[in-house]
Amino acid sequence: MSLQRAAYGKVTLPDSWAIGYNHKFDDRTRVELNGTYTKWSTYDALNINIDDLWVYLVGLFRSSRQKNWSNGWRYALGVEHKLSDKYTIMGGYAYDESVIPFDGADFIVPTGARRTYSLGFQYHDKKQTLAMTLGFIDIDGLSIKGHVAAGDTYDTARSHDNYAKVVGISYQRNF
């Protein structure tokens, strides 16, 4: 079995378009809505190449298969409210459609549709801003079709109860 080596410094990203709307209710509260359409079908040649040793040790991944992903939308809603001149709270929700079809899914990218919930705060003064955000990503399950002829040891598998917890911390200093 021969594997392609990753070409460093050469990355092609799929085409995407975004549209958004921002509304400021008053000096304290604003809402932002946006949608992003990504042509994942132009990213079919996504080949995640893994070092030969890793493939030998794991033996599960057939990573150079074409993904046959479909195009998809991401919708997001964010709310920001200033509690005072120094403190702001933020909340958000995003929904990402699953772009991975039944026959293109594998254990490298086993994702269904995703819902992201976030809550955060900011402290800011004239010279600096400190922000912290907590997020929870709820990932739908997805059936993963095996390619027995290619050496997979399963006909069909199902991923379920997938989630991720995310913590974001940022610091900005104005000079």
PDB file of N, CA, C and O in Angstrom, residues 32-102:
ATOM      1  N   GLU A  32     -26.669  39.956  15.877  1.00  0.00           N
ATOM      2  CA  GLU A  32     -26.055  39.699  14.576  1.00  0.00           C
ATOM      3  C   GLU A  32     -26.586  38.383  14.046  1.00  0.00           C
ATOM      4  O   GLU A  32     -26.624  37.369  14.754  1.00  0.00           O
ATOM      5  N   LEU A  33     -27.025  38.384  12.797  1.00  0.00           N
ATOM      6  CA  LEU A  33     -27.487  37.186  12.095  1.00  0.00           C
ATOM      7  C   LEU A  33     -26.583  36.987  10.893  1.00  0.00           C
ATOM      8  O   LEU A  33     -26.217  37.953  10.221  1.00  0.00           O
ATOM      9  N   ASN A  34     -26.220  35.754  10.602  1.00  0.00           N
ATOM     10  CA  ASN A  34     -25.469  35.519   9.377  1.00  0.00           C
ATOM     11  C   ASN A  34     -25.674  34.112   8.866  1.00  0.00           C
ATOM     12  O   ASN A  34     -26.063  33.206   9.598  1.00  0.00           O
ATOM     13  N   GLY A  35     -25.431  33.969   7.598  1.00  0.00           N
ATOM     14  CA  GLY A  35     -25.490  32.675   6.926  1.00  0.00           C
ATOM     15  C   GLY A  35     -24.276  32.546   6.031  1.00  0.00           C
ATOM     16  O   GLY A  35     -23.863  33.511   5.392  1.00  0.00           O
ATOM     17  N   THR A  36     -23.711  31.360   5.995  1.00  0.00           N
ATOM     18  CA  THR A  36     -22.547  31.087   5.147  1.00  0.00           C
ATOM     19  C   THR A  36     -22.838  29.853   4.316  1.00  0.00           C
ATOM     20  O   THR A  36     -23.209  28.808   4.864  1.00  0.00           O
ATOM     21  N   TYR A  37     -22.696  29.981   3.008  1.00  0.00           N
ATOM     22  CA  TYR A  37     -22.875  28.858   2.087  1.00  0.00           C
ATOM     23  C   TYR A  37     -21.494  28.421   1.623  1.00  0.00           C
ATOM     24  O   TYR A  37     -20.716  29.234   1.133  1.00  0.00           O
ATOM     25  N   THR A  38     -21.195  27.143   1.792  1.00  0.00           N
ATOM     26  CA  THR A  38     -19.884  26.626   1.407  1.00  0.00           C
ATOM     27  C   THR A  38     -20.063  25.534   0.366  1.00  0.00           C
ATOM     28  O   THR A  38     -20.864  24.621   0.545  1.00  0.00           O
ATOM     29  N   LYS A  39     -19.299  25.641  -0.710  1.00  0.00           N
ATOM     30  CA  LYS A  39     -19.346  24.645  -1.785  1.00  0.00           C
ATOM     31  C   LYS A  39     -18.372  23.514  -1.455  1.00  0.00           C
ATOM     32  O   LYS A  39     -17.311  23.398  -2.044  1.00  0.00           O
ATOM     33  N   TRP A  40     -18.758  22.681  -0.481  1.00  0.00           N
ATOM     34  CA  TRP A  40     -17.915  21.561  -0.078  1.00  0.00           C
ATOM     35  C   TRP A  40     -17.708  20.580  -1.214  1.00  0.00           C
ATOM     36  O   TRP A  40     -16.751  19.815  -1.202  1.00  0.00           O
ATOM     37  N   SER A  41     -18.592  20.597  -2.217  1.00  0.00           N
ATOM     38  CA  SER A  41     -18.421  19.668  -3.338  1.00  0.00           C
ATOM     39  C   SER A  41     -17.145  19.967  -4.105  1.00  0.00           C
ATOM     40  O   SER A  41     -16.610  19.095  -4.782  1.00  0.00           O
ATOM     41  N   THR A  42     -16.619  21.181  -4.000  1.00  0.00           N
ATOM     42  CA  THR A  42     -15.340  21.494  -4.646  1.00  0.00           C
ATOM     43  C   THR A  42     -14.175  21.003  -3.814  1.00  0.00           C
ATOM     44  O   THR A  42     -13.025  21.119  -4.226  1.00  0.00           O
ATOM     45  N   TYR A  43     -14.463  20.444  -2.642  1.00  0.00           N
ATOM     46  CA  TYR A  43     -13.436  19.968  -1.722  1.00  0.00           C
ATOM     47  C   TYR A  43     -13.390  18.442  -1.692  1.00  0.00           C
ATOM     48  O   TYR A  43     -12.918  17.848  -0.761  1.00  0.00           O
ATOM     49  N   ASP A  44     -13.930  17.814  -2.739  1.00  0.00           N
ATOM     50  CA  ASP A  44     -13.992  16.353  -2.778  1.00  0.00           C
ATOM     51  C   ASP A  44     -12.632  15.683  -2.703  1.00  0.00           C
ATOM     52  O   ASP A  44     -12.523  14.548  -2.278  1.00  0.00           O
ATOM     53  N   ALA A  45     -11.604  16.361  -3.121  1.00  0.00           N
ATOM     54  CA  ALA A  45     -10.286  15.737  -3.131  1.00  0.00           C
ATOM     55  C   ALA A  45      -9.561  15.903  -1.809  1.00  0.00           C
ATOM     56  O   ALA A  45      -8.362  15.808  -1.749  1.00  0.00           O
ATOM     57  N   LEU A  46     -10.312  16.136  -0.751  1.00  0.00           N
ATOM     58  CA  LEU A  46      -9.692  16.255   0.563  1.00  0.00           C
ATOM     59  C   LEU A  46      -9.033  14.937   0.912  1.00  0.00           C
ATOM     60  O   LEU A  46      -9.691  13.945   1.190  1.00  0.00           O
ATOM     61  N   ASN A  47      -7.755  14.899   0.849  1.00  0.00           N
ATOM     62  CA  ASN A  47      -6.995  13.708   1.189  1.00  0.00           C
ATOM     63  C   ASN A  47      -6.226  13.990   2.457  1.00  0.00           C
ATOM     64  O   ASN A  47      -5.305  14.791   2.460  1.00  0.00           O
ATOM     65  N   ILE A  48      -6.654  13.365   3.524  1.00  0.00           N
ATOM     66  CA  ILE A  48      -5.936  13.523   4.777  1.00  0.00           C
ATOM     67  C   ILE A  48      -4.881  12.437   4.794  1.00  0.00           C
ATOM     68  O   ILE A  48      -5.185  11.255   4.970  1.00  0.00           O
ATOM     69  N   ASN A  49      -3.667  12.823   4.546  1.00  0.00           N
ATOM     70  CA  ASN A  49      -2.588  11.850   4.461  1.00  0.00           C
ATOM     71  C   ASN A  49      -1.902  11.708   5.801  1.00  0.00           C
ATOM     72  O   ASN A  49      -1.500  12.672   6.416  1.00  0.00           O
ATOM     73  N   ILE A  50      -1.787  10.503   6.223  1.00  0.00           N
ATOM     74  CA  ILE A  50      -1.221  10.204   7.522  1.00  0.00           C
ATOM     75  C   ILE A  50       0.105   9.491   7.313  1.00  0.00           C
ATOM     76  O   ILE A  50       0.260   8.695   6.396  1.00  0.00           O
ATOM     77  N   ASP A  51       1.033   9.745   8.161  1.00  0.00           N
ATOM     78  CA  ASP A  51       2.340   9.116   8.071  1.00  0.00           C
ATOM     79  C   ASP A  51       2.209   7.586   8.054  1.00  0.00           C
ATOM     80  O   ASP A  51       1.357   7.014   8.707  1.00  0.00           O
ATOM     81  N   ASP A  52       3.055   6.890   7.290  1.00  0.00           N
ATOM     82  CA  ASP A  52       2.978   5.430   7.150  1.00  0.00           C
ATOM     83  C   ASP A  52       2.953   4.709   8.496  1.00  0.00           C
ATOM     84  O   ASP A  52       2.219   3.734   8.669  1.00  0.00           O
ATOM     85  N   LEU A  53       3.717   5.152   9.444  1.00  0.00           N
ATOM     86  CA  LEU A  53       3.771   4.508  10.746  1.00  0.00           C
ATOM     87  C   LEU A  53       2.409   4.590  11.435  1.00  0.00           C
ATOM     88  O   LEU A  53       1.935   3.608  12.013  1.00  0.00           O
ATOM     89  N   TRP A  54       1.793   5.759  11.346  1.00  0.00           N
ATOM     90  CA  TRP A  54       0.487   5.925  11.957  1.00  0.00           C
ATOM     91  C   TRP A  54      -0.524   4.982  11.318  1.00  0.00           C
ATOM     92  O   TRP A  54      -1.312   4.338  11.997  1.00  0.00           O
ATOM     93  N   VAL A  55      -0.520   4.871   9.984  1.00  0.00           N
ATOM     94  CA  VAL A  55      -1.442   3.975   9.300  1.00  0.00           C
ATOM     95  C   VAL A  55      -1.173   2.537   9.722  1.00  0.00           C
ATOM     96  O   VAL A  55      -2.090   1.749   9.952  1.00  0.00           O
ATOM     97  N   TYR A  56       0.060   2.180   9.864  1.00  0.00           N
ATOM     98  CA  TYR A  56       0.416   0.834  10.298  1.00  0.00           C
ATOM     99  C   TYR A  56      -0.124   0.556  11.704  1.00  0.00           C
ATOM    100  O   TYR A  56      -0.691  -0.496  11.962  1.00  0.00           O
ATOM    101  N   LEU A  57       0.032   1.517  12.609  1.00  0.00           N
ATOM    102  CA  LEU A  57      -0.417   1.326  13.984  1.00  0.00           C
ATOM    103  C   LEU A  57      -1.932   1.297  14.099  1.00  0.00           C
ATOM    104  O   LEU A  57      -2.509   0.500  14.825  1.00  0.00           O
ATOM    105  N   VAL A  58      -2.600   2.196  13.402  1.00  0.00           N
ATOM    106  CA  VAL A  58      -4.043   2.283  13.524  1.00  0.00           C
ATOM    107  C   VAL A  58      -4.736   1.289  12.603  1.00  0.00           C
ATOM    108  O   VAL A  58      -5.625   0.558  13.003  1.00  0.00           O
ATOM    109  N   GLY A  59      -4.347   1.270  11.346  1.00  0.00           N
ATOM    110  CA  GLY A  59      -4.870   0.301  10.402  1.00  0.00           C
ATOM    111  C   GLY A  59      -6.325   0.481  10.012  1.00  0.00           C
ATOM    112  O   GLY A  59      -6.868  -0.331   9.287  1.00  0.00           O
ATOM    113  N   LEU A  60      -6.990   1.520  10.493  1.00  0.00           N
ATOM    114  CA  LEU A  60      -8.409   1.697  10.223  1.00  0.00           C
ATOM    115  C   LEU A  60      -8.699   2.694   9.116  1.00  0.00           C
ATOM    116  O   LEU A  60      -9.714   2.602   8.433  1.00  0.00           O
ATOM    117  N   PHE A  61      -7.853   3.686   8.986  1.00  0.00           N
ATOM    118  CA  PHE A  61      -8.186   4.820   8.131  1.00  0.00           C
ATOM    119  C   PHE A  61      -7.787   4.571   6.678  1.00  0.00           C
ATOM    120  O   PHE A  61      -6.670   4.213   6.394  1.00  0.00           O
ATOM    121  N   ARG A  62      -8.716   4.759   5.807  1.00  0.00           N
ATOM    122  CA  ARG A  62      -8.453   4.753   4.362  1.00  0.00           C
ATOM    123  C   ARG A  62      -8.643   6.198   3.915  1.00  0.00           C
ATOM    124  O   ARG A  62      -9.632   6.553   3.313  1.00  0.00           O
ATOM    125  N   SER A  63      -7.697   7.051   4.247  1.00  0.00           N
ATOM    126  CA  SER A  63      -7.913   8.488   4.218  1.00  0.00           C
ATOM    127  C   SER A  63      -7.831   9.126   2.845  1.00  0.00           C
ATOM    128  O   SER A  63      -8.158  10.276   2.698  1.00  0.00           O
ATOM    129  N   SER A  64      -7.406   8.412   1.825  1.00  0.00           N
ATOM    130  CA  SER A  64      -7.286   9.070   0.532  1.00  0.00           C
ATOM    131  C   SER A  64      -8.543   8.897  -0.319  1.00  0.00           C
ATOM    132  O   SER A  64      -8.547   9.267  -1.469  1.00  0.00           O
ATOM    133  N   ARG A  65      -9.613   8.337   0.246  1.00  0.00           N
ATOM    134  CA  ARG A  65     -10.874   8.234  -0.480  1.00  0.00           C
ATOM    135  C   ARG A  65     -11.477   9.608  -0.704  1.00  0.00           C
ATOM    136  O   ARG A  65     -11.415  10.462   0.153  1.00  0.00           O
ATOM    137  N   GLN A  66     -12.128   9.770  -1.842  1.00  0.00           N
ATOM    138  CA  GLN A  66     -12.855  11.016  -2.044  1.00  0.00           C
ATOM    139  C   GLN A  66     -14.037  11.069  -1.100  1.00  0.00           C
ATOM    140  O   GLN A  66     -14.662  10.058  -0.807  1.00  0.00           O
ATOM    141  N   LYS A  67     -14.346  12.248  -0.631  1.00  0.00           N
ATOM    142  CA  LYS A  67     -15.386  12.408   0.370  1.00  0.00           C
ATOM    143  C   LYS A  67     -16.784  12.572  -0.217  1.00  0.00           C
ATOM    144  O   LYS A  67     -17.750  12.284   0.444  1.00  0.00           O
ATOM    145  N   ASN A  68     -16.901  13.080  -1.444  1.00  0.00           N
ATOM    146  CA  ASN A  68     -18.205  13.304  -2.089  1.00  0.00           C
ATOM    147  C   ASN A  68     -19.139  14.129  -1.208  1.00  0.00           C
ATOM    148  O   ASN A  68     -20.313  13.834  -1.074  1.00  0.00           O
ATOM    149  N   TRP A  69     -18.593  15.149  -0.595  1.00  0.00           N
ATOM    150  CA  TRP A  69     -19.398  15.990   0.281  1.00  0.00           C
ATOM    151  C   TRP A  69     -20.339  16.842  -0.552  1.00  0.00           C
ATOM    152  O   TRP A  69     -20.064  17.206  -1.683  1.00  0.00           O
ATOM    153  N   SER A  70     -21.480  17.222   0.052  1.00  0.00           N
ATOM    154  CA  SER A  70     -22.418  18.107  -0.623  1.00  0.00           C
ATOM    155  C   SER A  70     -22.195  19.538  -0.135  1.00  0.00           C
ATOM    156  O   SER A  70     -21.455  19.767   0.808  1.00  0.00           O
ATOM    157  N   ASN A  71     -22.833  20.474  -0.786  1.00  0.00           N
ATOM    158  CA  ASN A  71     -22.731  21.874  -0.375  1.00  0.00           C
ATOM    159  C   ASN A  71     -23.622  22.098   0.842  1.00  0.00           C
ATOM    160  O   ASN A  71     -24.586  21.361   1.044  1.00  0.00           O
ATOM    161  N   GLY A  72     -23.303  23.096   1.652  1.00  0.00           N
ATOM    162  CA  GLY A  72     -24.104  23.278   2.850  1.00  0.00           C
ATOM    163  C   GLY A  72     -24.106  24.688   3.391  1.00  0.00           C
ATOM    164  O   GLY A  72     -23.277  25.516   3.030  1.00  0.00           O
ATOM    165  N   TRP A  73     -25.060  24.923   4.277  1.00  0.00           N
ATOM    166  CA  TRP A  73     -25.246  26.223   4.915  1.00  0.00           C
ATOM    167  C   TRP A  73     -24.864  26.154   6.382  1.00  0.00           C
ATOM    168  O   TRP A  73     -24.998  25.117   7.024  1.00  0.00           O
ATOM    169  N   ARG A  74     -24.438  27.296   6.891  1.00  0.00           N
ATOM    170  CA  ARG A  74     -24.222  27.499   8.320  1.00  0.00           C
ATOM    171  C   ARG A  74     -25.001  28.758   8.691  1.00  0.00           C
ATOM    172  O   ARG A  74     -24.838  29.812   8.079  1.00  0.00           O
ATOM    173  N   TYR A  75     -25.872  28.647   9.706  1.00  0.00           N
ATOM    174  CA  TYR A  75     -26.670  29.775  10.168  1.00  0.00           C
ATOM    175  C   TYR A  75     -26.233  30.114  11.587  1.00  0.00           C
ATOM    176  O   TYR A  75     -25.998  29.215  12.389  1.00  0.00           O
ATOM    177  N   ALA A  76     -26.137  31.392  11.884  1.00  0.00           N
ATOM    178  CA  ALA A  76     -25.685  31.785  13.224  1.00  0.00           C
ATOM    179  C   ALA A  76     -26.459  33.011  13.716  1.00  0.00           C
ATOM    180  O   ALA A  76     -26.862  33.869  12.933  1.00  0.00           O
ATOM    181  N   LEU A  77     -26.615  33.061  15.046  1.00  0.00           N
ATOM    182  CA  LEU A  77     -27.268  34.174  15.719  1.00  0.00           C
ATOM    183  C   LEU A  77     -26.418  34.513  16.933  1.00  0.00           C
ATOM    184  O   LEU A  77     -26.040  33.627  17.698  1.00  0.00           O
ATOM    185  N   GLY A  78     -26.087  35.779  17.094  1.00  0.00           N
ATOM    186  CA  GLY A  78     -25.309  36.223  18.241  1.00  0.00           C
ATOM    187  C   GLY A  78     -25.954  37.433  18.892  1.00  0.00           C
ATOM    188  O   GLY A  78     -26.520  38.284  18.209  1.00  0.00           O
ATOM    189  N   VAL A  79     -25.880  37.492  20.215  1.00  0.00           N
ATOM    190  CA  VAL A  79     -26.426  38.614  20.974  1.00  0.00           C
ATOM    191  C   VAL A  79     -25.337  39.107  21.910  1.00  0.00           C
ATOM    192  O   VAL A  79     -24.623  38.311  22.526  1.00  0.00           O
ATOM    193  N   GLU A  80     -25.207  40.428  21.989  1.00  0.00           N
ATOM    194  CA  GLU A  80     -24.226  41.045  22.881  1.00  0.00           C
ATOM    195  C   GLU A  80     -24.952  42.141  23.667  1.00  0.00           C
ATOM    196  O   GLU A  80     -25.685  42.943  23.085  1.00  0.00           O
ATOM    197  N   HIS A  81     -24.731  42.150  24.981  1.00  0.00           N
ATOM    198  CA  HIS A  81     -25.376  43.161  25.812  1.00  0.00           C
ATOM    199  C   HIS A  81     -24.363  43.722  26.807  1.00  0.00           C
ATOM    200  O   HIS A  81     -23.742  42.970  27.558  1.00  0.00           O
ATOM    201  N   LYS A  82     -24.209  45.066  26.792  1.00  0.00           N
ATOM    202  CA  LYS A  82     -23.299  45.730  27.730  1.00  0.00           C
ATOM    203  C   LYS A  82     -23.998  45.911  29.068  1.00  0.00           C
ATOM    204  O   LYS A  82     -25.042  46.545  29.154  1.00  0.00           O
ATOM    205  N   LEU A  83     -23.408  45.325  30.102  1.00  0.00           N
ATOM    206  CA  LEU A  83     -23.947  45.500  31.448  1.00  0.00           C
ATOM    207  C   LEU A  83     -23.525  46.836  32.034  1.00  0.00           C
ATOM    208  O   LEU A  83     -24.248  47.436  32.828  1.00  0.00           O
ATOM    209  N   SER A  84     -22.315  47.271  31.649  1.00  0.00           N
ATOM    210  CA  SER A  84     -21.773  48.553  32.101  1.00  0.00           C
ATOM    211  C   SER A  84     -20.702  48.964  31.099  1.00  0.00           C
ATOM    212  O   SER A  84     -20.523  48.318  30.077  1.00  0.00           O
ATOM    213  N   ASP A  85     -19.972  50.034  31.403  1.00  0.00           N
ATOM    214  CA  ASP A  85     -18.894  50.459  30.515  1.00  0.00           C
ATOM    215  C   ASP A  85     -17.757  49.440  30.452  1.00  0.00           C
ATOM    216  O   ASP A  85     -16.984  49.431  29.512  1.00  0.00           O
ATOM    217  N   LYS A  86     -17.647  48.584  31.452  1.00  0.00           N
ATOM    218  CA  LYS A  86     -16.543  47.633  31.507  1.00  0.00           C
ATOM    219  C   LYS A  86     -16.931  46.186  31.227  1.00  0.00           C
ATOM    220  O   LYS A  86     -16.085  45.390  30.854  1.00  0.00           O
ATOM    221  N   TYR A  87     -18.193  45.809  31.411  1.00  0.00           N
ATOM    222  CA  TYR A  87     -18.584  44.401  31.309  1.00  0.00           C
ATOM    223  C   TYR A  87     -19.654  44.188  30.243  1.00  0.00           C
ATOM    224  O   TYR A  87     -20.624  44.936  30.156  1.00  0.00           O
ATOM    225  N   THR A  88     -19.459  43.123  29.478  1.00  0.00           N
ATOM    226  CA  THR A  88     -20.394  42.749  28.415  1.00  0.00           C
ATOM    227  C   THR A  88     -20.633  41.249  28.499  1.00  0.00           C
ATOM    228  O   THR A  88     -19.702  40.477  28.737  1.00  0.00           O
ATOM    229  N   ILE A  89     -21.872  40.833  28.288  1.00  0.00           N
ATOM    230  CA  ILE A  89     -22.163  39.404  28.177  1.00  0.00           C
ATOM    231  C   ILE A  89     -22.539  39.102  26.728  1.00  0.00           C
ATOM    232  O   ILE A  89     -23.036  39.974  26.006  1.00  0.00           O
ATOM    233  N   MET A  90     -22.262  37.869  26.309  1.00  0.00           N
ATOM    234  CA  MET A  90     -22.511  37.476  24.924  1.00  0.00           C
ATOM    235  C   MET A  90     -23.127  36.087  24.911  1.00  0.00           C
ATOM    236  O   MET A  90     -22.839  35.255  25.770  1.00  0.00           O
ATOM    237  N   GLY A  91     -23.954  35.817  23.926  1.00  0.00           N
ATOM    238  CA  GLY A  91     -24.530  34.498  23.736  1.00  0.00           C
ATOM    239  C   GLY A  91     -24.653  34.227  22.255  1.00  0.00           C
ATOM    240  O   GLY A  91     -24.770  35.146  21.447  1.00  0.00           O
ATOM    241  N   GLY A  92     -24.602  32.959  21.895  1.00  0.00           N
ATOM    242  CA  GLY A  92     -24.704  32.637  20.481  1.00  0.00           C
ATOM    243  C   GLY A  92     -25.245  31.251  20.226  1.00  0.00           C
ATOM    244  O   GLY A  92     -25.229  30.372  21.100  1.00  0.00           O
ATOM    245  N   TYR A  93     -25.755  31.081  19.022  1.00  0.00           N
ATOM    246  CA  TYR A  93     -26.248  29.791  18.555  1.00  0.00           C
ATOM    247  C   TYR A  93     -25.875  29.683  17.085  1.00  0.00           C
ATOM    248  O   TYR A  93     -26.004  30.645  16.326  1.00  0.00           O
ATOM    249  N   ALA A  94     -25.409  28.515  16.662  1.00  0.00           N
ATOM    250  CA  ALA A  94     -25.106  28.286  15.248  1.00  0.00           C
ATOM    251  C   ALA A  94     -25.562  26.889  14.870  1.00  0.00           C
ATOM    252  O   ALA A  94     -25.525  25.959  15.694  1.00  0.00           O
ATOM    253  N   TYR A  95     -26.015  26.750  13.642  1.00  0.00           N
ATOM    254  CA  TYR A  95     -26.431  25.461  13.106  1.00  0.00           C
ATOM    255  C   TYR A  95     -25.671  25.220  11.811  1.00  0.00           C
ATOM    256  O   TYR A  95     -25.711  26.044  10.905  1.00  0.00           O
ATOM    257  N   ASP A  96     -24.974  24.113  11.740  1.00  0.00           N
ATOM    258  CA  ASP A  96     -24.244  23.712  10.534  1.00  0.00           C
ATOM    259  C   ASP A  96     -24.910  22.472   9.963  1.00  0.00           C
ATOM    260  O   ASP A  96     -25.015  21.452  10.653  1.00  0.00           O
ATOM    261  N   GLU A  97     -25.345  22.554   8.700  1.00  0.00           N
ATOM    262  CA  GLU A  97     -25.905  21.382   8.043  1.00  0.00           C
ATOM    263  C   GLU A  97     -24.814  20.329   7.867  1.00  0.00           C
ATOM    264  O   GLU A  97     -23.654  20.662   7.666  1.00  0.00           O
ATOM    265  N   SER A  98     -25.196  19.079   7.906  1.00  0.00           N
ATOM    266  CA  SER A  98     -24.237  18.022   7.601  1.00  0.00           C
ATOM    267  C   SER A  98     -24.031  17.988   6.091  1.00  0.00           C
ATOM    268  O   SER A  98     -24.988  18.008   5.326  1.00  0.00           O
ATOM    269  N   VAL A  99     -22.810  17.962   5.676  1.00  0.00           N
ATOM    270  CA  VAL A  99     -22.492  17.924   4.247  1.00  0.00           C
ATOM    271  C   VAL A  99     -21.896  16.577   3.860  1.00  0.00           C
ATOM    272  O   VAL A  99     -21.482  16.372   2.737  1.00  0.00           O
ATOM    273  N   ILE A 100     -21.872  15.658   4.819  1.00  0.00           N
ATOM    274  CA  ILE A 100     -21.219  14.376   4.595  1.00  0.00           C
ATOM    275  C   ILE A 100     -22.286  13.314   4.348  1.00  0.00           C
ATOM    276  O   ILE A 100     -23.054  12.981   5.246  1.00  0.00           O
ATOM    277  N   PRO A 101     -22.367  12.764   3.141  1.00  0.00           N
ATOM    278  CA  PRO A 101     -23.378  11.763   2.838  1.00  0.00           C
ATOM    279  C   PRO A 101     -23.034  10.405   3.466  1.00  0.00           C
ATOM    280  O   PRO A 101     -21.901  10.156   3.865  1.00  0.00           O
ATOM    281  N   PHE A 102     -24.017   9.548   3.528  1.00  0.00           N
ATOM    282  CA  PHE A 102     -23.864   8.218   4.105  1.00  0.00           C
ATOM    283  C   PHE A 102     -22.668   7.476   3.507  1.00  0.00           C
ATOM    284  O   PHE A 102     -21.891   6.864   4.205  1.00  0.00           O
TER     285      PHE A 102
END
